[in-house]
mmCIF file of C-alpha atoms in Angstrom:
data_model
loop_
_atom_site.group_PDB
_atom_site.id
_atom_site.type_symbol
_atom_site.label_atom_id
_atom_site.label_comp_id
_atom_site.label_asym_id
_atom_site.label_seq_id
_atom_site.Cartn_x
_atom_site.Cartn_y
_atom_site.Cartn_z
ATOM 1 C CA UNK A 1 149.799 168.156 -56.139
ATOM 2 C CA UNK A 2 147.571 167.770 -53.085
ATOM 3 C CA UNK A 3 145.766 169.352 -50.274
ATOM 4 C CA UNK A 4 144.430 173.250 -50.956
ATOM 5 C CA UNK A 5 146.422 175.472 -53.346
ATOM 6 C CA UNK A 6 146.724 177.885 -49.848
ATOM 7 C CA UNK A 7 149.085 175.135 -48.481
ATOM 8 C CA UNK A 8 151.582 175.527 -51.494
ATOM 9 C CA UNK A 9 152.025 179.495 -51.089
ATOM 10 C CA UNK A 10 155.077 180.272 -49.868
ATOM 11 C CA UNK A 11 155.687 180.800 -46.217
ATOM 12 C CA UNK A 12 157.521 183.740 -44.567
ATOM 13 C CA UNK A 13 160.807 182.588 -42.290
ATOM 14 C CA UNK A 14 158.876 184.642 -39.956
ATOM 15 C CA UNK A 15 155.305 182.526 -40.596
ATOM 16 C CA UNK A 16 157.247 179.495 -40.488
ATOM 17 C CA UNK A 17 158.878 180.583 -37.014
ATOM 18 C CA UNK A 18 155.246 181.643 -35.890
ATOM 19 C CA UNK A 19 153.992 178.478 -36.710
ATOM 20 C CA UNK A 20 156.284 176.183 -35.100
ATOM 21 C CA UNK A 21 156.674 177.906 -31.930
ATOM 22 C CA UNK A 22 153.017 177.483 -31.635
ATOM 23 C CA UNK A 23 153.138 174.018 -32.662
ATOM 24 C CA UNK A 24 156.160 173.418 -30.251
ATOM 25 C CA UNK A 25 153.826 175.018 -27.233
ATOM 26 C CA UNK A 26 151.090 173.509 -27.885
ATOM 27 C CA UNK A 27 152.597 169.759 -28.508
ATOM 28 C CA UNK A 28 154.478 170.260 -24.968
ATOM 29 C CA UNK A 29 150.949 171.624 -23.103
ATOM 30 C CA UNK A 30 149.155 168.738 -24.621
ATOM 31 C CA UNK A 31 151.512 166.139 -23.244
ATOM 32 C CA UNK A 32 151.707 167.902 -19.965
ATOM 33 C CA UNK A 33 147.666 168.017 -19.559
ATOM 34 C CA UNK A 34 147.484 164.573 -20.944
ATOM 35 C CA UNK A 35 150.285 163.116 -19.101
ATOM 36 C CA UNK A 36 147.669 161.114 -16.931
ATOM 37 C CA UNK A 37 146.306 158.878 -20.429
ATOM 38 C CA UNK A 38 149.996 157.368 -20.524
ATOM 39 C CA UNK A 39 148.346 154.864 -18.026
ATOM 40 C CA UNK A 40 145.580 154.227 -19.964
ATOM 41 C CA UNK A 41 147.845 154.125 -23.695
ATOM 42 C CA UNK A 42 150.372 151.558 -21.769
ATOM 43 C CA UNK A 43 147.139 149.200 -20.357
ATOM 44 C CA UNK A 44 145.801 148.978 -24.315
ATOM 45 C CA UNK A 45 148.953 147.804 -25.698
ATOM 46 C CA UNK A 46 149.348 145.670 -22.810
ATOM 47 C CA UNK A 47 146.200 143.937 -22.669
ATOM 48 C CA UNK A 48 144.958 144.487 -26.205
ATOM 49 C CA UNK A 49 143.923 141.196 -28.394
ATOM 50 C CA UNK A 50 143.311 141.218 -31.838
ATOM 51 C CA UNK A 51 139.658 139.960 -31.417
ATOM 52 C CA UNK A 52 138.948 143.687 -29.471
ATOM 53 C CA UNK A 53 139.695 145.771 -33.183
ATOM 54 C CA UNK A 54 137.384 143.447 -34.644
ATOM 55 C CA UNK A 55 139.802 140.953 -36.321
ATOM 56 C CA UNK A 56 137.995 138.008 -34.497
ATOM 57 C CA UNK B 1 172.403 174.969 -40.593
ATOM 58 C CA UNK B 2 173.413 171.772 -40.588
ATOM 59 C CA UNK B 3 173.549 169.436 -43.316
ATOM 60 C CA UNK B 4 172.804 166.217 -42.622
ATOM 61 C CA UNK B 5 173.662 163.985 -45.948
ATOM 62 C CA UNK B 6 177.588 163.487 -46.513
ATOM 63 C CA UNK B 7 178.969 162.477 -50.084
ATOM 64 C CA UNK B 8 179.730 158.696 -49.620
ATOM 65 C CA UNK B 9 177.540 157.841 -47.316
ATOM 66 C CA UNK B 10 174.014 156.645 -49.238
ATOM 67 C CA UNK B 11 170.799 157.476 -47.762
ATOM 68 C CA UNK B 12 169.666 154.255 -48.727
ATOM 69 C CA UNK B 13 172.494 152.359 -46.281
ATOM 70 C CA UNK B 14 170.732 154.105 -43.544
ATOM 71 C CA UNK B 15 167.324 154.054 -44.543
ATOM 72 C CA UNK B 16 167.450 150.193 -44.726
ATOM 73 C CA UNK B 17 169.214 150.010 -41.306
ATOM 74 C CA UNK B 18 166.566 152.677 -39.850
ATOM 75 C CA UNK B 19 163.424 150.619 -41.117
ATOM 76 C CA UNK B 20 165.076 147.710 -39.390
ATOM 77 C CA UNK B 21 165.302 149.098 -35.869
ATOM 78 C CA UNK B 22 161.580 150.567 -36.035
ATOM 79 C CA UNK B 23 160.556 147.132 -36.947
ATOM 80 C CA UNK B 24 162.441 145.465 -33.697
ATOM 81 C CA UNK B 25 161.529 148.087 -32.076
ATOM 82 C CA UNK B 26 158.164 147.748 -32.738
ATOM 83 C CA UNK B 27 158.357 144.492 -31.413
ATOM 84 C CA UNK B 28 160.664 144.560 -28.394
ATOM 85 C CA UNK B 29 156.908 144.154 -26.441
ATOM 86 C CA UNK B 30 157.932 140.415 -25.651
ATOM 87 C CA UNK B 31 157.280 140.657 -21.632
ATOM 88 C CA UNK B 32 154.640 143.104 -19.819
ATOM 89 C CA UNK B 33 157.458 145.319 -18.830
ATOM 90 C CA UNK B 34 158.784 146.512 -22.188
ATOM 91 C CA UNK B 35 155.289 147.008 -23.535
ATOM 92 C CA UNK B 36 155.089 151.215 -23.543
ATOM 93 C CA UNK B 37 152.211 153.767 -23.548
ATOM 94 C CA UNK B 38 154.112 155.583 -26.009
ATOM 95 C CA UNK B 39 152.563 156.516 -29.460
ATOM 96 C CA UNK B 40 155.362 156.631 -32.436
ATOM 97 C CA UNK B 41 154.683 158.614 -35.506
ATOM 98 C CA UNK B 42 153.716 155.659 -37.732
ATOM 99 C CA UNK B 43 151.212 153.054 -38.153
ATOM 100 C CA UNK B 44 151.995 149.728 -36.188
ATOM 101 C CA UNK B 45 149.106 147.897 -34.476
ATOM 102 C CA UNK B 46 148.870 147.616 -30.846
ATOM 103 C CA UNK B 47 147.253 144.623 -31.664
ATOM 104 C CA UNK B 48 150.299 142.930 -32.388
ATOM 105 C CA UNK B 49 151.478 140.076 -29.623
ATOM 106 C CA UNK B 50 154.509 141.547 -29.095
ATOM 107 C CA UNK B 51 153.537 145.431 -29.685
ATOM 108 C CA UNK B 52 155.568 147.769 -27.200
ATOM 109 C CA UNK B 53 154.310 151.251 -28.775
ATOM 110 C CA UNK B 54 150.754 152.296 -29.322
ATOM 111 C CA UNK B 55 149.588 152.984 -33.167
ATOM 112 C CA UNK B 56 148.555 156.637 -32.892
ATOM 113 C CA UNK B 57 145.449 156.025 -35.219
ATOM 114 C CA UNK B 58 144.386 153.434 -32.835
ATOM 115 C CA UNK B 59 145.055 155.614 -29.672
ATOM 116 C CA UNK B 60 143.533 158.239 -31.433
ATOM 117 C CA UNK B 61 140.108 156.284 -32.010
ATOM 118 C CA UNK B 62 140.249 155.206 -28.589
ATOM 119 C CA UNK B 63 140.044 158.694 -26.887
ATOM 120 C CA UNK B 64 137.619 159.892 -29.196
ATOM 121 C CA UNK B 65 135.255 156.687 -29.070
ATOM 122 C CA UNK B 66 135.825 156.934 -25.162
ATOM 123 C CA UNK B 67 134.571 160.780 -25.706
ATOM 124 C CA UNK B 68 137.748 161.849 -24.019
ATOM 125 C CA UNK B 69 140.297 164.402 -25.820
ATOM 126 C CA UNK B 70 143.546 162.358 -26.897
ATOM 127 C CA UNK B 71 145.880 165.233 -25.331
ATOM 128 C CA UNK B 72 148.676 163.085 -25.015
ATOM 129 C CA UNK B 73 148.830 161.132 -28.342
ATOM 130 C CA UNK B 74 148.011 164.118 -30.248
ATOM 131 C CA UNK B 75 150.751 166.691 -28.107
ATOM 132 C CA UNK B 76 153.111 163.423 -28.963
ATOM 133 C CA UNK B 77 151.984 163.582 -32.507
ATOM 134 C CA UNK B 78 152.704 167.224 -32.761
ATOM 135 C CA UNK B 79 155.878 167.474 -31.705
ATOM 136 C CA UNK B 80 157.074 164.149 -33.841
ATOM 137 C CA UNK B 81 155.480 165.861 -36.862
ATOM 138 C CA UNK B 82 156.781 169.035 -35.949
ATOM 139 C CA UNK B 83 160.389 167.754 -35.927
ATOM 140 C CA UNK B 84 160.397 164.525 -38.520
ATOM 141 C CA UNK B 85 157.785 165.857 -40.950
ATOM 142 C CA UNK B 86 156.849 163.176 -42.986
ATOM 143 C CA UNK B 87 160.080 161.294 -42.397
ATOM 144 C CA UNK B 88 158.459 158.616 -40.497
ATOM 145 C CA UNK B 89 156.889 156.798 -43.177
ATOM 146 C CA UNK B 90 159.921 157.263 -45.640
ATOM 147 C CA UNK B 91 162.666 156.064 -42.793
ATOM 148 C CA UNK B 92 160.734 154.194 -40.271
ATOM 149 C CA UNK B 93 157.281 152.603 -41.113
ATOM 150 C CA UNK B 94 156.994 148.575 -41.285
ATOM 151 C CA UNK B 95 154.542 148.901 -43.973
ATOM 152 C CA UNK B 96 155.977 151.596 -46.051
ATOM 153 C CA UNK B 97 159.085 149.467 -45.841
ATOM 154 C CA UNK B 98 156.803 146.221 -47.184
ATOM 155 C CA UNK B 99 155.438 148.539 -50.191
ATOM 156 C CA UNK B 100 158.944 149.360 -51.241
ATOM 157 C CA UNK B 101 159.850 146.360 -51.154
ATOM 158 C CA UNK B 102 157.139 144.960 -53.315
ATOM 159 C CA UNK B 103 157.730 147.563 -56.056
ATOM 160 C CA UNK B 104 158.952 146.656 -59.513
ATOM 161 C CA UNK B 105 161.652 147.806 -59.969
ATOM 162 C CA UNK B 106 162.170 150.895 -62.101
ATOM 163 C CA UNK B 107 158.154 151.311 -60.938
ATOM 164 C CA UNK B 108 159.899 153.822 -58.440
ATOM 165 C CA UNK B 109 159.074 156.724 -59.947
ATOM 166 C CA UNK B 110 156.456 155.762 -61.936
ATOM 167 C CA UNK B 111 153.740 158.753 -61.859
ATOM 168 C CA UNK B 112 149.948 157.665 -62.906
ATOM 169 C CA UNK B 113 147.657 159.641 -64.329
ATOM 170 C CA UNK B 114 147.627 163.114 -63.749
ATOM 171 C CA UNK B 115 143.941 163.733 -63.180
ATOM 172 C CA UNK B 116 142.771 160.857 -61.022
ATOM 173 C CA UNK B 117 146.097 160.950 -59.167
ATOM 174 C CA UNK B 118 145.806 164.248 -57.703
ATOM 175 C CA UNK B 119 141.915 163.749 -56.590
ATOM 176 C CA UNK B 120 142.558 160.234 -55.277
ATOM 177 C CA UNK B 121 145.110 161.663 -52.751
ATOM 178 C CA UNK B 122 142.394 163.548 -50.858
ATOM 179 C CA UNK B 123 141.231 160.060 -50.185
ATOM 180 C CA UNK B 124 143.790 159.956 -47.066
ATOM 181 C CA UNK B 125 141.722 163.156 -45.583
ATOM 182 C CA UNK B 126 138.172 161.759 -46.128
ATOM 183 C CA UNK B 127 139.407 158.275 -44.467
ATOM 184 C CA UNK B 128 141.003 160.419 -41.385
ATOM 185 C CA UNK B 129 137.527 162.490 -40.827
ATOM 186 C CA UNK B 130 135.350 159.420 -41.169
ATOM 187 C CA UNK B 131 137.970 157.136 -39.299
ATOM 188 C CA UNK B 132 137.604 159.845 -36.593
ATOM 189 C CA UNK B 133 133.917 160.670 -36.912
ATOM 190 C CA UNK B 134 132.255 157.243 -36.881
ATOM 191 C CA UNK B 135 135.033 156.240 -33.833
ATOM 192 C CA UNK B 136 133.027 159.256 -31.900
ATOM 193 C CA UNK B 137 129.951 157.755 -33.319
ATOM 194 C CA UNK B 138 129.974 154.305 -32.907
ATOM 195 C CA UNK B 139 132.349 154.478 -29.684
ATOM 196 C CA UNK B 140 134.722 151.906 -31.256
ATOM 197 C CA UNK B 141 137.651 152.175 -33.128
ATOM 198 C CA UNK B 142 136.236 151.399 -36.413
ATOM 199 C CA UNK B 143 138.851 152.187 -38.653
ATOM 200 C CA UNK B 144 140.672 149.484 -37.412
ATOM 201 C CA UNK B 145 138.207 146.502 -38.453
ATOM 202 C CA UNK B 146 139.246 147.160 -41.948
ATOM 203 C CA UNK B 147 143.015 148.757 -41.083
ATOM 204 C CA UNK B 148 145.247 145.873 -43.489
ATOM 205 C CA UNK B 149 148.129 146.844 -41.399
ATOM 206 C CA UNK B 150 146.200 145.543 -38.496
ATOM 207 C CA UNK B 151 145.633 142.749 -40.395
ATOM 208 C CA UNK B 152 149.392 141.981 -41.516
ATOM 209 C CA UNK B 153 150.807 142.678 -37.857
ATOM 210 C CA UNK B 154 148.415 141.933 -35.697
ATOM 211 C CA UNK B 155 146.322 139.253 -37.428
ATOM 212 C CA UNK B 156 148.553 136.985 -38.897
ATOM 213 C CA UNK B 157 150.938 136.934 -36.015
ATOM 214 C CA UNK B 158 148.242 136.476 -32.967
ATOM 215 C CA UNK B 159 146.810 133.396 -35.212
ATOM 216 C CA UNK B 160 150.277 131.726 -35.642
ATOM 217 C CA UNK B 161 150.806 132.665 -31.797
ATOM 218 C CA UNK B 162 147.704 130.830 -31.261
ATOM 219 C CA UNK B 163 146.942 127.802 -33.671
ATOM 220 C CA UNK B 164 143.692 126.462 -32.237
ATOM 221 C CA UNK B 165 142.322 130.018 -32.616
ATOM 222 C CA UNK B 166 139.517 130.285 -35.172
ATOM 223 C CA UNK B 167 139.737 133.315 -36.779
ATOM 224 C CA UNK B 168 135.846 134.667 -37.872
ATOM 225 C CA UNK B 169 134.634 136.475 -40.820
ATOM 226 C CA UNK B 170 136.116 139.908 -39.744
ATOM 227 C CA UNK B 171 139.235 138.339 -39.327
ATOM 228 C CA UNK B 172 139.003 137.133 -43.654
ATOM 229 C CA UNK B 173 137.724 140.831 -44.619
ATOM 230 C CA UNK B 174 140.715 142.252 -43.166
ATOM 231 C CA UNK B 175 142.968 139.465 -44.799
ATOM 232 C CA UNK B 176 141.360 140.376 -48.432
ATOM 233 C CA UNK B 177 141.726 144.411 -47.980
ATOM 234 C CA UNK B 178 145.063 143.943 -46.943
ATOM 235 C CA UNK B 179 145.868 141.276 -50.058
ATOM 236 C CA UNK B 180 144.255 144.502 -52.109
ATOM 237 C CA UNK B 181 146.041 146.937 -50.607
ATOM 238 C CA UNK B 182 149.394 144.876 -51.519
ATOM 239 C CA UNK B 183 148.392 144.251 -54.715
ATOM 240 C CA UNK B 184 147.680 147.793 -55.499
ATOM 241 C CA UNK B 185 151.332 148.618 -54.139
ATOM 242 C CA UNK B 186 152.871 146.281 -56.386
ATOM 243 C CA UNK B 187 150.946 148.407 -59.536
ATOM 244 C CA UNK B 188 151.411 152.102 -57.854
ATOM 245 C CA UNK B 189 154.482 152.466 -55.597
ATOM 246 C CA UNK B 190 153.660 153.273 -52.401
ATOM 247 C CA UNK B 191 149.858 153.202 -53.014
ATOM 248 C CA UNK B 192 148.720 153.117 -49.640
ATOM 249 C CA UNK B 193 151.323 156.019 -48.252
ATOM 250 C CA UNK B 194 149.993 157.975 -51.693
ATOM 251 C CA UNK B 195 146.084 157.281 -51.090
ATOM 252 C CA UNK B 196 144.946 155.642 -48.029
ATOM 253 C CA UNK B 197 146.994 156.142 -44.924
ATOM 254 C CA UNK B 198 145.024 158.504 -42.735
ATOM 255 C CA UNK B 199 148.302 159.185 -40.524
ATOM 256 C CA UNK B 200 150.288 160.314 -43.683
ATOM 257 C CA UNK B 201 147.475 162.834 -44.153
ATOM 258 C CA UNK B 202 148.112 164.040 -40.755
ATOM 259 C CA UNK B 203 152.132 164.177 -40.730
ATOM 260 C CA UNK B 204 151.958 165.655 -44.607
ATOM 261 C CA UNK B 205 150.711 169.087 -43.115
ATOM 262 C CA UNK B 206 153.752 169.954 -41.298
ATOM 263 C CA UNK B 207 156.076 169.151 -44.450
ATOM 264 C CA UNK B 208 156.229 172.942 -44.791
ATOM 265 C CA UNK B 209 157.448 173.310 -41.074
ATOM 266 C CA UNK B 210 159.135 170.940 -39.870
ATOM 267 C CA UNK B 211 162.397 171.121 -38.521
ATOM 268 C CA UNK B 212 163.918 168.010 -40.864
ATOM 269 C CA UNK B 213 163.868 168.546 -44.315
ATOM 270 C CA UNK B 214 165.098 168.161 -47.956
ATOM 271 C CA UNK B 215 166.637 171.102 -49.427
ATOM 272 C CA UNK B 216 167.087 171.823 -53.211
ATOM 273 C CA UNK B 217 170.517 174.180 -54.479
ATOM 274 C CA UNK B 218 169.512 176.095 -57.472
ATOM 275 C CA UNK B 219 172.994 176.995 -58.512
ATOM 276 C CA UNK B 220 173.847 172.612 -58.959
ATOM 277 C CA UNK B 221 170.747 171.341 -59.864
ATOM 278 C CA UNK B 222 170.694 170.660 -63.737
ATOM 279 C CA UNK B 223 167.298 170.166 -63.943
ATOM 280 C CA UNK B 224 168.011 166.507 -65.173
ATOM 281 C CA UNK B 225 165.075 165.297 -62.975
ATOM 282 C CA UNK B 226 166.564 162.188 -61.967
ATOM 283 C CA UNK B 227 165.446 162.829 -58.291
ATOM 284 C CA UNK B 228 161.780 162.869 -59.595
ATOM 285 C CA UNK B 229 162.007 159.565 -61.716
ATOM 286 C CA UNK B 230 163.530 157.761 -58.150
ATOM 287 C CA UNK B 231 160.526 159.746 -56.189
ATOM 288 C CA UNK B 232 158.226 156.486 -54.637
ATOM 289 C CA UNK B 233 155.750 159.197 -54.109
ATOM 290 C CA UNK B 234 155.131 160.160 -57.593
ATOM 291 C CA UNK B 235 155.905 164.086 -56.982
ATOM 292 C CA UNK B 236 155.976 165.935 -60.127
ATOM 293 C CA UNK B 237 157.701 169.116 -59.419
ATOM 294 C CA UNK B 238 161.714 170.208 -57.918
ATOM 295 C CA UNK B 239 159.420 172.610 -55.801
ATOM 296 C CA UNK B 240 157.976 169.541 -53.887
ATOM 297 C CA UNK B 241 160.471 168.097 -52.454
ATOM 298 C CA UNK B 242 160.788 168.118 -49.020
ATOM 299 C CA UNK B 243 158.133 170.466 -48.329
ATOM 300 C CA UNK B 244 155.195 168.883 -50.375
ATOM 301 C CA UNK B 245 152.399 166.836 -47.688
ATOM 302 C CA UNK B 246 152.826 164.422 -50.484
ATOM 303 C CA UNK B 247 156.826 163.883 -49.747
ATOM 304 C CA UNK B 248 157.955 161.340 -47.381
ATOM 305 C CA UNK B 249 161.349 162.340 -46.824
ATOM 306 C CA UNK B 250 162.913 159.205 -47.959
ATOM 307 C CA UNK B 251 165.660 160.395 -49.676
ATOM 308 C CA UNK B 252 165.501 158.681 -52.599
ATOM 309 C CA UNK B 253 166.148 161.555 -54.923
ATOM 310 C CA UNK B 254 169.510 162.816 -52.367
ATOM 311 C CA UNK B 255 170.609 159.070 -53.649
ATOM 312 C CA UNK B 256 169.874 159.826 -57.308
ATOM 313 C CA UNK B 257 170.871 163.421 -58.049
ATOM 314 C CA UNK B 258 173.871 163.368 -60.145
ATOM 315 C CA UNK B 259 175.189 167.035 -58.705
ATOM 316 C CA UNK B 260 174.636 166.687 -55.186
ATOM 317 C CA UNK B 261 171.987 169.859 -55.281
ATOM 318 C CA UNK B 262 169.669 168.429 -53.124
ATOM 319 C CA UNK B 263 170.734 167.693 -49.024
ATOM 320 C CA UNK B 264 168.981 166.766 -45.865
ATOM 321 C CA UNK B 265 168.894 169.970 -43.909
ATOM 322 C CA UNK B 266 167.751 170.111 -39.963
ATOM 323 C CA UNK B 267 166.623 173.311 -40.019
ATOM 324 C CA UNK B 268 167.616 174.956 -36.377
ATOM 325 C CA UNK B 269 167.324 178.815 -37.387
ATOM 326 C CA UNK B 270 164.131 181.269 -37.991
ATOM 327 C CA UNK B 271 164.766 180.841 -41.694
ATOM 328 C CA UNK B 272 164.181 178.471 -44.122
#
């Protein structure tokens, strides 16, 4: 259907474990060491107008 | 493992009720204090006057325009992903919600042409690299002076929110992608979910790992393909359901299978 035919071979429970556990470690150390750009998210959707993503 | 979808209670009961809350949600931003740095796992422009969540394609251009790594949005992304899947775009996106709604019906399952189906669904991934790419390039989020979702819920509302406002020629290009983009979803059910939405490229990878899913019982299923002919996605095969980048989780086919062989399963264990 979509995306490379490697993507549709079956995965081991084991793989699958693998893979989220590193996706689950990963996800939390990004949002630890980028805790600090929460500041910076919550000012653009405070202060963010239309005109500044080029809709004006 | 626990098995989320109960005989007698419809998927589509809470689907409706689910899309609802993300859209209030969405728009809960009505003083300074309710307006969030959080990213959700679905497009909604922070553009929008009363936006309280940041669109994580939007955040994500940001960072990378600003040269900076987007730790946060993408660790937020991850772990969404890793635990919805796809879901977000079948249960909780504003504009998936619009495109089902402007569906013929019995269009729901309608599956185009093989050939230029399969190869237009790569478009998603070339608009994510070049949505990324030129926002590193150009230091702007670019993808979002064409993004019609922008347009539909950031545009329109911020010029009724301010009548004397003039709106310029970007502000028309964006109105006539997003008129095509609607268009197209009233020929091709969930057109831009199948073809353009660079998020849905993202959140498709981690169909085959996340912890939500759809789960098919062999020993029920009468092959009557019922759940494929409801499928807004177009999927072609039992085998992709639920684990497919292409599926969005909706449900649609747990609502349509005669025998009750396919569930929504949260998958806790190692298996599965």
């Amino acid at each position: 259907m979509c995306y490379p035919g490697r993507w549709r071979r079956y995965l081991s429970p084991r793989a699958k474990f693998i893979v989220r556990l590193f996706l689950l470690l990963a996800s939390l150390a990004f949002i630890f060491l980028g805790s600090g750009d929460y500041v910076l998210l919550r000012a653009m959707v405070r202060f963010l107008c239309p005109s500044c993503i080029g809709l004006a | 493992m626990p098995v989320l979808h109960r005989p007698g209670l419809r998927a589509s009961s809470w689907r409706k009720i689910s899309k609802l809350v993300a859209f209030l949600a969405c728009n809960m931003g009505f003083s300074l204090a309710l307006k969030t740095g959080g990213v959700i796992p679905f497009m909604y422009c922070h553009g929008c006057p009363l936006a309280a969540f940041a669109c994580p394609i939007g955040a994500l251009q940001h960072f990378i325009g600003l040269g900076e790594a987007p730790l946060l949005v993408a660790g937020s992304l991850i772990l969404a992903f890793l635990l919805l899947g796809r879901s977000a775009c079948g249960w909780l996106c504003p504009f998936g919600a619009l495109q089902d709604l402007l569906a013929r019906p019995g269009e729901a399952g309608a599956r185009q042409d093989g050939r230029w189906d399969v190869k237009l669904r790569y478009l998603k991934l070339l608009i994510l690299l070049g949505a990324l790419s030129s926002s590193f390039a150009l230091s702007g989020p670019t993808f979002c002076w064409v993004c019609p979702i922008g347009a539909l819920f950031a545009g329109i509302p911020y010029l009724l929110a301010h009548p004397g406002w003039r709106p310029g020629p970007a502000f028309y290009i964006h109105m006539a992608i997003l008129v095509l983009v609607l268009l197209l979803a009233v020929r091709i059910p969930r057109a831009w979910c199948r073809y353009l939405c660079p998020l849905g490229a993202i959140s498709g990878c981690f169909n085959k790992v996340s912890l939500l899913g759809i789960e098919l019982d062999e020993a029920r299923c009468t092959r009557c393909l019922a759940c494929l002919r409801a499928c807004p996605m177009g999927l072609t095969s039992l085998g992709q359901i639920g684990s497919s980048p292409e599926c969005v989780l909706c449900a649609k086919c747990l609502d349509a299978c005669p025998s009750g062989a396919l569930k929504a399963t949260f998958r806790t264990g190692i298996g599965g």
